[in-house]
Amino acid sequence: MKNFISTSDWTKDELQDILDYAKDLKINRFNDALKNKSVALLFFNPSMRTRTSFELGIQELGGYAVVLHPGKDAWPIEFKLNSIMDEEAEEHIIEVAKVLSDYCDLIAIRAFPKFINLEEDLSDNVINSFAKYASVPVINMETITHPCQELAHILTMQENLGDLNGKDYLLTWTYHPKPLNTAVANSSLLIASKFGMNVKLLCPSEEYILHENYINEAEKNCNSNNRTFEVTHDIEYGYANADIVYAKSWGSLSYYGNPKEEKIIRDGFKHFIVDGVKMSKTNNALFSHCLPLRRNIKATDEVMDSDYCVAIQEAGNRMHVQKSLLTTLLKEK
Ligand code: CP
């Protein structure tokens, strides 16, 4: 039985098989692959695209989705082992994972980092605990990485550019008033490097460099593909010759758990917004973002409304890659 917690646990060929089947599902949308099957979708955080694309995608394959929000419409869950449960949680992950495995054929989890303790967040304890105690495959719907977004992103790039080997890929930090999850940025580095691209990470200062777990893995992937991996704080250099520009805002790891202090330096970096002038420095690059996106804060109207913006296509592809993934995981169960 295989989980889908990180693309790091899957080979490029295995991921390409999921992408190829997603291309078929985009044409032949409906089948019975999930007939008489049910999937629990657990959201510890809000969602628009992930919930809609999973719920409808499961229905299009003849399955049934149960959507739960622990702590709201389902009991709050305790994740600490040997805990004396005298606080908010009404039940323990051990029972939750076993009961849901009894009812459902797959379990999908969205559980963002809490932005208090970096080491704790890096352990990805919520989804790893589900994986430990569940007896059905577990899918990551965004924790400290966002592997379903990775699949949709790469499918979109392949649809527009064909073979991605040797393309120049830029992940740029962009401004947002609050420190956001690093998940999509971590994921962007993992998947772009895995698919043979030269990868640049552009961020305002050292404080915004992503965690070494992801930097090191991306660098290793690039080295083994004979591609380059660079970190830069120079906007001109970052955008120069890029074939793909992917934008995301994230919180500084140096100020983890200190959003007020971080805001003072963050507010000096509003000029990292993606705009037409920056995009004109690229090799006619495609632009994308995982969404949601604050217009004229993260990217200008000009960029979002341009022909080179493929963010809507990428959001649409979430549905097809996830249907392909669900089918693959059930086959391997
Ligand atoms: N991109 C993404 O995961 O969107 P939602 O947060 O709306 O699910």
Short mmCIF file of C-alpha atoms and ligand atoms in Angstrom, two decimals, residues 46-51 110 142 146 149 290-292 318, ligand 1:
data_model
loop_
_atom_site.label_atom_id
_atom_site.label_comp_id
_atom_site.label_asym_id
_atom_site.label_seq_id
_atom_site.Cartn_x
_atom_site.Cartn_y
_atom_site.Cartn_z
CA PRO A 46 -9.93 26.32 4.69
CA SER A 47 -9.96 25.44 0.99
CA MET A 48 -11.79 26.30 -2.19
CA ARG A 49 -10.01 24.47 -5.04
CA THR A 50 -8.84 21.40 -3.13
CA ARG A 51 -12.21 20.61 -1.60
CA ARG A 110 -5.17 19.14 4.83
CA GLU A 142 -1.41 20.38 1.74
CA HIS A 146 1.42 20.39 -1.52
CA GLN A 149 -0.54 21.09 -6.60
CA CYS A 290 -1.45 27.98 -7.07
CA LEU A 291 -4.26 30.44 -6.08
CA PRO A 292 -5.79 31.99 -4.04
CA ARG A 318 -6.09 19.72 -10.00
N1 CP B 1 -4.33 25.85 -4.43
C1 CP B 1 -5.11 25.39 -3.43
O1 CP B 1 -4.79 24.38 -2.76
O2 CP B 1 -6.27 26.07 -3.30
P1 CP B 1 -7.24 25.99 -2.03
O3 CP B 1 -6.45 26.47 -0.83
O4 CP B 1 -8.41 26.86 -2.35
O5 CP B 1 -7.65 24.56 -1.84
#
